[in-house]
Amino acid sequence: MDLSRRGFLQAAALTAAASGLTVACGGSGSGGTKNGKNLTLWYWGGALSDKVVAEAKTHFGGQIKLTTASIGGDFKQKLTTTLAAGTSVPDITGIKGEDMASFLPNAARFLDLNDLGFKKISSQYLGWKTKLAQTEDGKQIGFPIDIGPTALFYRADLFDKAGLPTDPDKVAAEAKTWDDYFALGTQLNKKVPGTYLVNNIGAVFTMTVGQGTQRFIDKDNHFIGDQDHIRAAWTTAIRPYSLGLDAKINDNSWNAAIGKSLTTELGAAWHALDIEQAAPGTKGKWRVCAMPGGPANQGGSYLALPRQCRNPEEAFKIISWILSPANDARGFTDAAIFPAAPAAYSMPAMTGPDAFFGGQKIIEVFGPAAKAIPDSYEAPADAAVMAPYMTELTNIESKGKKPDDAWKDAVSQAKQIARRQGVS
């Protein structure tokens, strides 16, 4: 599996839950109080800056008592079950970006943030991110927290050893397309034996799909996972495997490999923290440049107000304050949460040099990438339909399955899942 900051923090939350820590679950219904001066906020570890959330309690303390709960385990399942029961529903809740599409068909469970003032400030946030939390008739159920603009992380010291450019702009020019990138990897492999370009081909597939405007299901609820754009992404993903540039890491060995045998990583802005935590001994050796083929988005979440929210106006003021551009910038400093508000990109909290990346100002890569991410449609069943492709790519790596056979099986299984999900 691909490790991520989200994964590390989720594990920490699970550990805390197992240790007997309690979670406050106030809200409307029989499990809570209808007092509009008491509001509850649910989120998961790493979703928000804990420092900013703590300050929000003080900032609004004169009018509202804000009780926060960091929820461990399966956040989506916990929220879904609570909303269905209609009791102990939080006044404010996080929704993970990968789950937003599945909540949109039940938008009536949430308040339309446009009615509370979001439309007036929506221009402060990236349009493509905002649209992903909108219903077809224009209701806005999610207030953007963060995003995951992608880039190419690379080991400048190993590039130098291979006689390749090390300057971010020059590396980006050398790896402008996926074919360019793989050619670079071939040179690296020859000059620095025992190294690999990618951790697994599933990561390449995820990125190439994310670079497009279509995914596996179209807006008319038709399955399109067998069309040219997905086949092209599949073909691109197979290339590093065929060229011997694939480390085939689909287990917990990534931590060891990142400090030794991996020359590059394809990842979102938050992945910088993963690398730093897993390979502290490589400080100063990494750099970041634009990703081959253009940027994609990986991750990023929202805050929403369930319809049972006891004081919508005050709740909206709270989330607007927590997610203001200035506090978004602080979130990046506190917990590597990359802002959905472009105004934050020019603030001191984000523009300083990063010692782990050799003093590079990495916002100069991720800022432009964030603004260039294409608008795409993600259907409620998209994640479920994508799963067989990822499984079959792993089967190629782990079992030596022929890529064409894996493709046929992935499409067949995806179609079955799509039909069960009501996709035609």
CSV table of C-alpha atoms in Angstrom, one decimal:
chain,number,residue,atom,x,y,z
A,1,MET,CA,0.0,0.0,0.0
A,2,ASP,CA,1.0,3.6,-0.4
A,3,LEU,CA,1.8,5.2,3.0
A,4,SER,CA,0.7,8.7,3.7
A,5,ARG,CA,0.6,11.3,6.3
A,6,ARG,CA,-3.1,10.7,6.6
A,7,GLY,CA,-2.4,7.0,7.2
A,8,PHE,CA,0.2,7.7,9.9
A,9,LEU,CA,-2.2,10.0,11.7
A,10,GLN,CA,-5.2,7.7,11.3
A,11,ALA,CA,-3.1,4.9,12.9
A,12,ALA,CA,-2.3,7.3,15.8
A,13,ALA,CA,-6.0,8.1,16.3
A,14,LEU,CA,-6.8,4.4,16.3
A,15,THR,CA,-4.1,3.8,18.9
A,16,ALA,CA,-5.5,6.5,21.1
A,17,ALA,CA,-9.0,5.1,20.8
A,18,ALA,CA,-7.8,1.7,21.8
A,19,SER,CA,-6.1,3.2,24.8
A,20,GLY,CA,-9.5,4.2,26.2
A,21,LEU,CA,-9.6,7.9,25.3
A,22,THR,CA,-13.2,9.1,25.0
A,23,VAL,CA,-14.8,11.1,22.3
A,24,ALA,CA,-17.3,13.9,22.8
A,25,CYS,CA,-20.4,13.2,20.7
A,26,GLY,CA,-22.7,16.1,21.4
A,27,GLY,CA,-25.1,17.5,18.9
A,28,SER,CA,-28.8,17.7,18.3
A,29,GLY,CA,-31.3,14.9,18.9
A,30,SER,CA,-31.8,12.8,22.0
A,31,GLY,CA,-28.1,12.4,22.5
A,32,GLY,CA,-27.3,16.1,22.9
A,33,THR,CA,-28.7,19.4,23.8
A,34,LYS,CA,-30.7,21.9,21.7
A,35,ASN,CA,-28.8,24.9,23.2
A,36,GLY,CA,-27.7,27.0,20.3
A,37,LYS,CA,-24.8,28.3,22.4
A,38,ASN,CA,-23.1,24.9,22.5
A,39,LEU,CA,-21.7,23.6,19.3
A,40,THR,CA,-19.7,20.4,18.5
A,41,LEU,CA,-17.1,19.8,15.9
A,42,TRP,CA,-16.0,16.4,14.6
A,43,TYR,CA,-12.8,15.9,12.7
A,44,TRP,CA,-10.0,13.3,12.5
A,45,GLY,CA,-6.3,13.6,13.4
A,46,GLY,CA,-4.5,15.8,10.9
A,47,ALA,CA,-7.6,17.2,9.2
A,48,LEU,CA,-7.2,20.6,10.9
A,49,SER,CA,-4.6,22.5,12.7
A,50,ASP,CA,-5.1,21.7,16.4
A,51,LYS,CA,-3.7,25.1,17.3
A,52,VAL,CA,-6.1,27.0,15.1
A,53,VAL,CA,-9.0,24.9,16.5
A,54,ALA,CA,-8.0,25.6,20.1
A,55,GLU,CA,-7.8,29.3,19.3
A,56,ALA,CA,-11.3,29.2,17.7
A,57,LYS,CA,-12.7,28.1,21.1
A,58,THR,CA,-11.2,31.2,22.7
A,59,HIS,CA,-12.0,33.5,19.8
A,60,PHE,CA,-15.7,32.6,19.9
A,61,GLY,CA,-15.8,31.8,23.6
A,62,GLY,CA,-17.9,34.9,24.4
A,63,GLN,CA,-20.8,33.7,22.3
A,64,ILE,CA,-20.4,30.0,21.8
A,65,LYS,CA,-19.0,27.0,23.7
A,66,LEU,CA,-17.2,24.9,21.0
A,67,THR,CA,-16.6,21.3,21.9
A,68,THR,CA,-14.3,19.4,19.6
A,69,ALA,CA,-13.8,15.7,19.0
A,70,SER,CA,-11.0,14.0,17.1
A,71,ILE,CA,-12.6,10.8,15.9
A,72,GLY,CA,-10.6,7.6,15.4
A,73,GLY,CA,-11.4,4.6,13.3
A,74,ASP,CA,-13.6,4.8,10.2
A,75,PHE,CA,-14.7,8.4,10.2
A,76,LYS,CA,-17.0,8.0,7.2
A,77,GLN,CA,-18.8,5.1,8.7
A,78,LYS,CA,-19.1,6.8,12.1
A,79,LEU,CA,-20.6,9.9,10.5
A,80,THR,CA,-22.9,8.0,8.1
A,81,THR,CA,-24.3,5.9,11.0
A,82,THR,CA,-24.8,9.0,13.2
A,83,LEU,CA,-26.6,11.0,10.4
A,84,ALA,CA,-28.9,8.0,9.7
A,85,ALA,CA,-29.8,7.7,13.4
A,86,GLY,CA,-30.4,11.4,13.7
A,87,THR,CA,-29.2,11.6,17.2
A,88,SER,CA,-25.9,12.9,18.7
A,89,VAL,CA,-25.2,14.6,15.3
A,90,PRO,CA,-22.3,17.0,15.4
A,91,ASP,CA,-23.1,20.7,14.5
A,92,ILE,CA,-20.0,20.8,12.3
A,93,THR,CA,-18.2,17.9,10.7
A,94,GLY,CA,-15.3,17.1,8.5
A,95,ILE,CA,-15.8,15.1,5.3
A,96,LYS,CA,-12.8,13.6,3.6
A,97,GLY,CA,-12.3,14.5,0.0
A,98,GLU,CA,-12.5,11.0,-1.3
A,99,ASP,CA,-15.9,10.5,0.5
A,100,MET,CA,-17.5,13.8,-0.7
A,101,ALA,CA,-18.9,12.3,-3.9
A,102,SER,CA,-20.7,9.6,-1.9
A,103,PHE,CA,-22.4,12.2,0.4
A,104,LEU,CA,-23.7,14.4,-2.4
A,105,PRO,CA,-26.7,12.1,-3.2
A,106,ASN,CA,-27.8,12.7,0.4
A,107,ALA,CA,-27.1,16.5,0.3
A,108,ALA,CA,-30.4,17.0,2.2
A,109,ARG,CA,-28.7,15.8,5.3
A,110,PHE,CA,-26.6,19.0,5.2
A,111,LEU,CA,-27.2,22.7,5.1
A,112,ASP,CA,-26.5,24.7,1.9
A,113,LEU,CA,-23.6,26.9,2.8
A,114,ASN,CA,-24.5,29.4,0.1
A,115,ASP,CA,-27.5,30.3,2.2
A,116,LEU,CA,-25.2,31.2,5.1
A,117,GLY,CA,-22.7,33.4,3.1
A,118,PHE,CA,-20.3,31.0,1.3
A,119,LYS,CA,-21.2,32.3,-2.1
A,120,LYS,CA,-19.9,35.8,-1.1
A,121,ILE,CA,-16.4,34.4,-0.2
A,122,SER,CA,-16.2,31.4,-2.5
A,123,SER,CA,-13.8,33.3,-4.9
A,124,GLN,CA,-11.2,33.0,-2.1
A,125,TYR,CA,-11.0,29.2,-2.7
A,126,LEU,CA,-10.0,27.2,-5.7
A,127,GLY,CA,-13.0,26.7,-8.0
A,128,TRP,CA,-12.3,23.1,-8.9
A,129,LYS,CA,-12.1,22.2,-5.3
A,130,THR,CA,-15.3,24.0,-4.4
A,131,LYS,CA,-17.2,22.4,-7.3
A,132,LEU,CA,-16.5,18.9,-6.0
A,133,ALA,CA,-18.7,19.7,-3.0
A,134,GLN,CA,-21.6,21.1,-5.0
A,135,THR,CA,-24.8,19.3,-6.0
A,136,GLU,CA,-26.1,19.4,-9.6
A,137,ASP,CA,-28.6,22.2,-8.6
A,138,GLY,CA,-25.8,24.3,-7.0
A,139,LYS,CA,-26.1,23.6,-3.3
A,140,GLN,CA,-22.7,23.9,-1.5
A,141,ILE,CA,-22.5,21.3,1.2
A,142,GLY,CA,-18.7,21.4,1.8
A,143,PHE,CA,-16.4,24.3,2.8
A,144,PRO,CA,-12.9,23.4,1.4
A,145,ILE,CA,-10.2,22.7,4.1
A,146,ASP,CA,-7.3,21.6,2.0
A,147,ILE,CA,-6.1,20.1,-1.2
A,148,GLY,CA,-3.3,17.8,-2.4
A,149,PRO,CA,-1.6,19.3,-5.5
A,150,THR,CA,1.0,16.8,-6.8
A,151,ALA,CA,4.6,17.1,-7.9
A,152,LEU,CA,7.7,15.1,-8.5
A,153,PHE,CA,10.0,14.6,-5.4
A,154,TYR,CA,13.5,13.6,-6.4
A,155,ARG,CA,16.9,12.8,-4.8
A,156,ALA,CA,19.2,15.5,-6.1
A,157,ASP,CA,22.3,13.7,-4.9
A,158,LEU,CA,21.4,10.6,-6.9
A,159,PHE,CA,20.6,12.7,-9.9
A,160,ASP,CA,24.0,14.3,-9.6
A,161,LYS,CA,25.7,10.9,-9.3
A,162,ALA,CA,24.0,9.9,-12.5
A,163,GLY,CA,25.2,13.0,-14.3
A,164,LEU,CA,21.6,14.4,-14.6
A,165,PRO,CA,20.4,17.9,-13.9
A,166,THR,CA,19.6,18.7,-10.2
A,167,ASP,CA,18.0,22.2,-10.5
A,168,PRO,CA,14.2,21.9,-10.2
A,169,ASP,CA,13.4,23.8,-13.3
A,170,LYS,CA,15.9,21.8,-15.4
A,171,VAL,CA,14.6,18.5,-14.0
A,172,ALA,CA,11.0,19.6,-14.8
A,173,ALA,CA,12.1,20.3,-18.4
A,174,GLU,CA,13.8,16.9,-18.6
A,175,ALA,CA,10.7,15.1,-17.3
A,176,LYS,CA,8.0,17.1,-18.9
A,177,THR,CA,6.1,14.1,-20.3
A,178,TRP,CA,5.7,10.6,-18.9
A,179,ASP,CA,7.9,9.2,-21.6
A,180,ASP,CA,10.6,11.8,-20.7
A,181,TYR,CA,10.3,10.8,-17.1
A,182,PHE,CA,10.7,7.1,-17.8
A,183,ALA,CA,13.7,7.8,-20.1
A,184,LEU,CA,15.3,9.7,-17.1
A,185,GLY,CA,14.6,6.7,-14.9
A,186,THR,CA,16.4,4.4,-17.4
A,187,GLN,CA,19.5,6.7,-17.1
A,188,LEU,CA,19.3,6.7,-13.3
A,189,ASN,CA,19.0,2.9,-13.2
A,190,LYS,CA,22.1,2.5,-15.4
A,191,LYS,CA,24.2,5.0,-13.6
A,192,VAL,CA,23.0,4.1,-10.1
A,193,PRO,CA,22.3,0.4,-10.0
A,194,GLY,CA,19.9,-1.0,-7.5
A,195,THR,CA,17.6,2.1,-7.6
A,196,TYR,CA,14.1,2.5,-8.8
A,197,LEU,CA,12.1,5.3,-10.3
A,198,VAL,CA,8.6,4.6,-8.8
A,199,ASN,CA,7.4,2.8,-5.7
A,200,ASN,CA,4.6,1.0,-7.5
A,201,ILE,CA,2.7,1.3,-10.8
A,202,GLY,CA,-0.6,1.9,-8.9
A,203,ALA,CA,0.8,5.3,-7.9
A,204,VAL,CA,1.5,6.2,-11.6
A,205,PHE,CA,-2.1,5.1,-12.6
A,206,THR,CA,-3.6,7.2,-9.8
A,207,MET,CA,-1.7,10.3,-11.0
A,208,THR,CA,-2.4,9.8,-14.7
A,209,VAL,CA,-6.1,9.4,-14.1
A,210,GLY,CA,-6.1,12.5,-11.9
A,211,GLN,CA,-4.5,14.5,-14.7
A,212,GLY,CA,-7.6,14.2,-16.8
A,213,THR,CA,-11.1,15.6,-16.7
A,214,GLN,CA,-12.9,12.2,-16.9
A,215,ARG,CA,-12.6,9.3,-14.6
A,216,PHE,CA,-14.6,6.0,-14.5
A,217,ILE,CA,-18.2,7.2,-14.6
A,218,ASP,CA,-19.6,10.2,-16.5
A,219,LYS,CA,-22.1,12.8,-15.5
A,220,ASP,CA,-24.9,10.7,-17.0
A,221,ASN,CA,-24.0,7.8,-14.7
A,222,HIS,CA,-22.5,5.7,-17.5
A,223,PHE,CA,-19.5,3.5,-17.0
A,224,ILE,CA,-16.5,4.8,-19.0
A,225,GLY,CA,-13.7,2.8,-17.4
A,226,ASP,CA,-13.1,0.9,-20.6
A,227,GLN,CA,-12.6,4.0,-22.7
A,228,ASP,CA,-9.4,5.4,-24.2
A,229,HIS,CA,-8.5,7.8,-21.4
A,230,ILE,CA,-8.4,5.0,-18.8
A,231,ARG,CA,-6.6,2.6,-21.1
A,232,ALA,CA,-4.0,5.3,-21.8
A,233,ALA,CA,-3.5,5.8,-18.0
A,234,TRP,CA,-3.2,2.0,-17.7
A,235,THR,CA,-0.6,1.8,-20.5
A,236,THR,CA,1.4,4.7,-18.9
A,237,ALA,CA,1.4,2.9,-15.5
A,238,ILE,CA,2.7,-0.4,-17.1
A,239,ARG,CA,5.7,1.3,-18.6
A,240,PRO,CA,8.0,1.5,-15.5
A,241,TYR,CA,7.2,-2.1,-14.8
A,242,SER,CA,8.2,-3.1,-18.3
A,243,LEU,CA,11.4,-1.0,-18.1
A,244,GLY,CA,12.4,-2.5,-14.7
A,245,LEU,CA,12.0,0.9,-13.0
A,246,ASP,CA,9.3,-0.3,-10.6
A,247,ALA,CA,10.2,-1.1,-7.0
A,248,LYS,CA,6.9,-3.1,-6.6
A,249,ILE,CA,6.4,-1.8,-3.1
A,250,ASN,CA,2.9,-2.7,-2.0
A,251,ASP,CA,3.6,-3.4,1.7
A,252,ASN,CA,5.3,-1.7,4.6
A,253,SER,CA,8.8,-1.7,3.1
A,254,TRP,CA,8.3,1.8,1.8
A,255,ASN,CA,9.9,3.4,4.9
A,256,ALA,CA,13.1,1.6,4.3
A,257,ALA,CA,13.2,2.1,0.5
A,258,ILE,CA,12.5,5.8,0.6
A,259,GLY,CA,15.9,6.5,2.2
A,260,LYS,CA,17.9,4.1,-0.1
A,261,SER,CA,16.6,2.7,-3.3
A,262,LEU,CA,13.9,5.2,-4.5
A,263,THR,CA,15.2,8.0,-6.6
A,264,THR,CA,11.9,9.8,-7.1
A,265,GLU,CA,8.4,9.9,-5.6
A,266,LEU,CA,5.1,11.0,-7.2
A,267,GLY,CA,3.0,12.6,-4.5
A,268,ALA,CA,0.9,15.4,-3.1
A,269,ALA,CA,2.2,18.4,-1.1
A,270,TRP,CA,1.5,16.6,2.2
A,271,HIS,CA,3.7,13.7,1.0
A,272,ALA,CA,6.7,15.9,1.9
A,273,LEU,CA,6.1,15.2,5.5
A,274,ASP,CA,5.9,11.4,4.8
A,275,ILE,CA,9.4,11.5,3.3
A,276,GLU,CA,10.8,13.7,6.0
A,277,GLN,CA,9.4,11.4,8.8
A,278,ALA,CA,10.5,8.1,7.0
A,279,ALA,CA,14.0,9.2,5.9
A,280,PRO,CA,15.3,12.0,8.2
A,281,GLY,CA,18.9,11.0,7.3
A,282,THR,CA,18.2,12.3,3.7
A,283,LYS,CA,17.6,15.9,4.8
A,284,GLY,CA,18.9,18.3,2.2
A,285,LYS,CA,19.1,15.7,-0.5
A,286,TRP,CA,15.5,16.0,-1.8
A,287,ARG,CA,14.1,18.5,-4.3
A,288,VAL,CA,10.6,19.1,-5.8
A,289,CYS,CA,9.6,20.0,-9.4
A,290,ALA,CA,6.5,19.9,-11.6
A,291,MET,CA,5.1,16.4,-12.2
A,292,PRO,CA,5.3,14.8,-15.6
A,293,GLY,CA,2.2,15.4,-17.7
A,294,GLY,CA,0.9,18.2,-15.4
A,295,PRO,CA,-0.6,18.3,-11.9
A,296,ALA,CA,-3.3,16.2,-10.3
A,297,ASN,CA,-5.0,16.3,-6.9
A,298,GLN,CA,-4.6,13.7,-4.2
A,299,GLY,CA,-6.5,14.2,-1.0
A,300,GLY,CA,-8.0,17.3,0.7
A,301,SER,CA,-11.2,17.6,2.7
A,302,TYR,CA,-14.1,19.7,3.8
A,303,LEU,CA,-16.1,21.0,6.7
A,304,ALA,CA,-19.9,20.7,6.5
A,305,LEU,CA,-22.9,21.6,8.6
A,306,PRO,CA,-25.5,18.8,9.2
A,307,ARG,CA,-29.1,19.9,8.9
A,308,GLN,CA,-29.5,19.3,12.7
A,309,CYS,CA,-26.9,22.1,13.4
A,310,ARG,CA,-28.3,24.1,16.3
A,311,ASN,CA,-26.9,27.5,15.3
A,312,PRO,CA,-26.0,27.6,11.6
A,313,GLU,CA,-25.1,31.2,11.5
A,314,GLU,CA,-22.6,30.9,14.3
A,315,ALA,CA,-21.3,27.6,13.1
A,316,PHE,CA,-20.6,29.2,9.7
A,317,LYS,CA,-18.7,32.0,11.3
A,318,ILE,CA,-16.6,29.5,13.1
A,319,ILE,CA,-15.7,27.4,10.0
A,320,SER,CA,-15.1,30.6,8.0
A,321,TRP,CA,-12.6,31.8,10.6
A,322,ILE,CA,-10.9,28.4,11.0
A,323,LEU,CA,-10.5,28.2,7.2
A,324,SER,CA,-9.7,31.8,6.4
A,325,PRO,CA,-6.6,32.2,4.2
A,326,ALA,CA,-4.5,33.4,7.1
A,327,ASN,CA,-5.4,30.4,9.3
A,328,ASP,CA,-5.0,28.1,6.2
A,329,ALA,CA,-1.4,29.2,6.0
A,330,ARG,CA,-0.9,28.4,9.6
A,331,GLY,CA,-2.4,25.0,9.1
A,332,PHE,CA,0.4,24.3,6.6
A,333,THR,CA,3.0,25.3,9.1
A,334,ASP,CA,1.4,23.3,11.9
A,335,ALA,CA,0.5,20.1,10.1
A,336,ALA,CA,1.5,20.3,6.4
A,337,ILE,CA,-2.2,20.9,5.5
A,338,PHE,CA,-2.0,22.5,2.1
A,339,PRO,CA,-4.5,25.4,1.8
A,340,ALA,CA,-7.4,25.5,-0.7
A,341,ALA,CA,-7.2,29.4,-0.5
A,342,PRO,CA,-4.6,30.7,-3.0
A,343,ALA,CA,-4.1,33.9,-1.0
A,344,ALA,CA,-2.3,31.8,1.6
A,345,TYR,CA,0.4,30.9,-0.9
A,346,SER,CA,2.1,34.3,-0.6
A,347,MET,CA,2.0,34.4,3.2
A,348,PRO,CA,5.2,34.1,5.2
A,349,ALA,CA,4.1,30.8,6.7
A,350,MET,CA,4.3,29.2,3.3
A,351,THR,CA,7.0,31.1,1.4
A,352,GLY,CA,10.0,30.3,3.5
A,353,PRO,CA,12.8,27.9,2.4
A,354,ASP,CA,12.5,24.2,3.4
A,355,ALA,CA,15.7,22.8,4.9
A,356,PHE,CA,14.7,19.2,4.2
A,357,PHE,CA,14.5,20.1,0.5
A,358,GLY,CA,17.9,21.8,0.4
A,359,GLY,CA,16.5,25.3,1.2
A,360,GLN,CA,14.1,25.2,-1.8
A,361,LYS,CA,10.9,27.2,-1.5
A,362,ILE,CA,8.6,24.3,-2.4
A,363,ILE,CA,5.5,26.6,-2.6
A,364,GLU,CA,6.9,27.8,-5.9
A,365,VAL,CA,6.1,24.3,-7.3
A,366,PHE,CA,2.9,23.5,-5.4
A,367,GLY,CA,1.2,26.9,-5.7
A,368,PRO,CA,1.1,26.9,-9.5
A,369,ALA,CA,0.2,23.2,-9.5
A,370,ALA,CA,-2.8,23.8,-7.2
A,371,LYS,CA,-4.1,26.5,-9.6
A,372,ALA,CA,-3.6,24.3,-12.7
A,373,ILE,CA,-5.5,21.2,-11.5
A,374,PRO,CA,-8.2,20.3,-14.0
A,375,ASP,CA,-11.9,20.3,-13.2
A,376,SER,CA,-13.1,16.7,-13.1
A,377,TYR,CA,-16.3,14.9,-12.3
A,378,GLU,CA,-16.2,12.3,-9.6
A,379,ALA,CA,-19.2,10.0,-9.3
A,380,PRO,CA,-20.4,8.6,-5.9
A,381,ALA,CA,-19.3,5.1,-7.0
A,382,ASP,CA,-16.0,6.2,-8.5
A,383,ALA,CA,-13.8,4.9,-5.7
A,384,ALA,CA,-15.5,1.5,-5.7
A,385,VAL,CA,-15.2,1.2,-9.5
A,386,MET,CA,-11.5,2.2,-9.5
A,387,ALA,CA,-10.6,-0.5,-6.9
A,388,PRO,CA,-10.3,-3.5,-9.4
A,389,TYR,CA,-7.7,-1.6,-11.5
A,390,MET,CA,-5.5,-1.0,-8.5
A,391,THR,CA,-5.9,-4.7,-7.5
A,392,GLU,CA,-4.9,-5.9,-10.9
A,393,LEU,CA,-1.9,-3.6,-11.1
A,394,THR,CA,-0.7,-5.1,-7.9
A,395,ASN,CA,-1.3,-8.6,-9.4
A,396,ILE,CA,1.0,-7.7,-12.2
A,397,GLU,CA,3.7,-6.8,-9.8
A,398,SER,CA,3.2,-9.5,-7.2
A,399,LYS,CA,2.1,-12.4,-9.3
A,400,GLY,CA,3.6,-11.7,-12.7
A,401,LYS,CA,0.1,-11.5,-14.3
A,402,LYS,CA,0.2,-10.4,-18.0
A,403,PRO,CA,-0.9,-6.7,-18.3
A,404,ASP,CA,-3.4,-7.4,-21.0
A,405,ASP,CA,-5.1,-10.1,-18.9
A,406,ALA,CA,-5.0,-7.9,-15.9
A,407,TRP,CA,-6.7,-5.1,-17.9
A,408,LYS,CA,-9.5,-7.3,-19.1
A,409,ASP,CA,-10.1,-8.6,-15.6
A,410,ALA,CA,-10.0,-5.1,-14.1
A,411,VAL,CA,-12.6,-3.8,-16.6
A,412,SER,CA,-14.8,-6.9,-16.1
A,413,GLN,CA,-14.8,-6.5,-12.4
A,414,ALA,CA,-15.3,-2.7,-12.5
A,415,LYS,CA,-18.4,-3.2,-14.7
A,416,GLN,CA,-19.9,-5.6,-12.2
A,417,ILE,CA,-19.3,-3.2,-9.3
A,418,ALA,CA,-20.7,-0.3,-11.4
A,419,ARG,CA,-23.9,-2.3,-12.1
A,420,ARG,CA,-24.3,-3.1,-8.4
A,421,GLN,CA,-23.9,0.6,-7.6
A,422,GLY,CA,-26.6,1.5,-10.1
A,423,VAL,CA,-24.3,2.7,-12.9
A,424,SER,CA,-25.4,1.9,-16.4
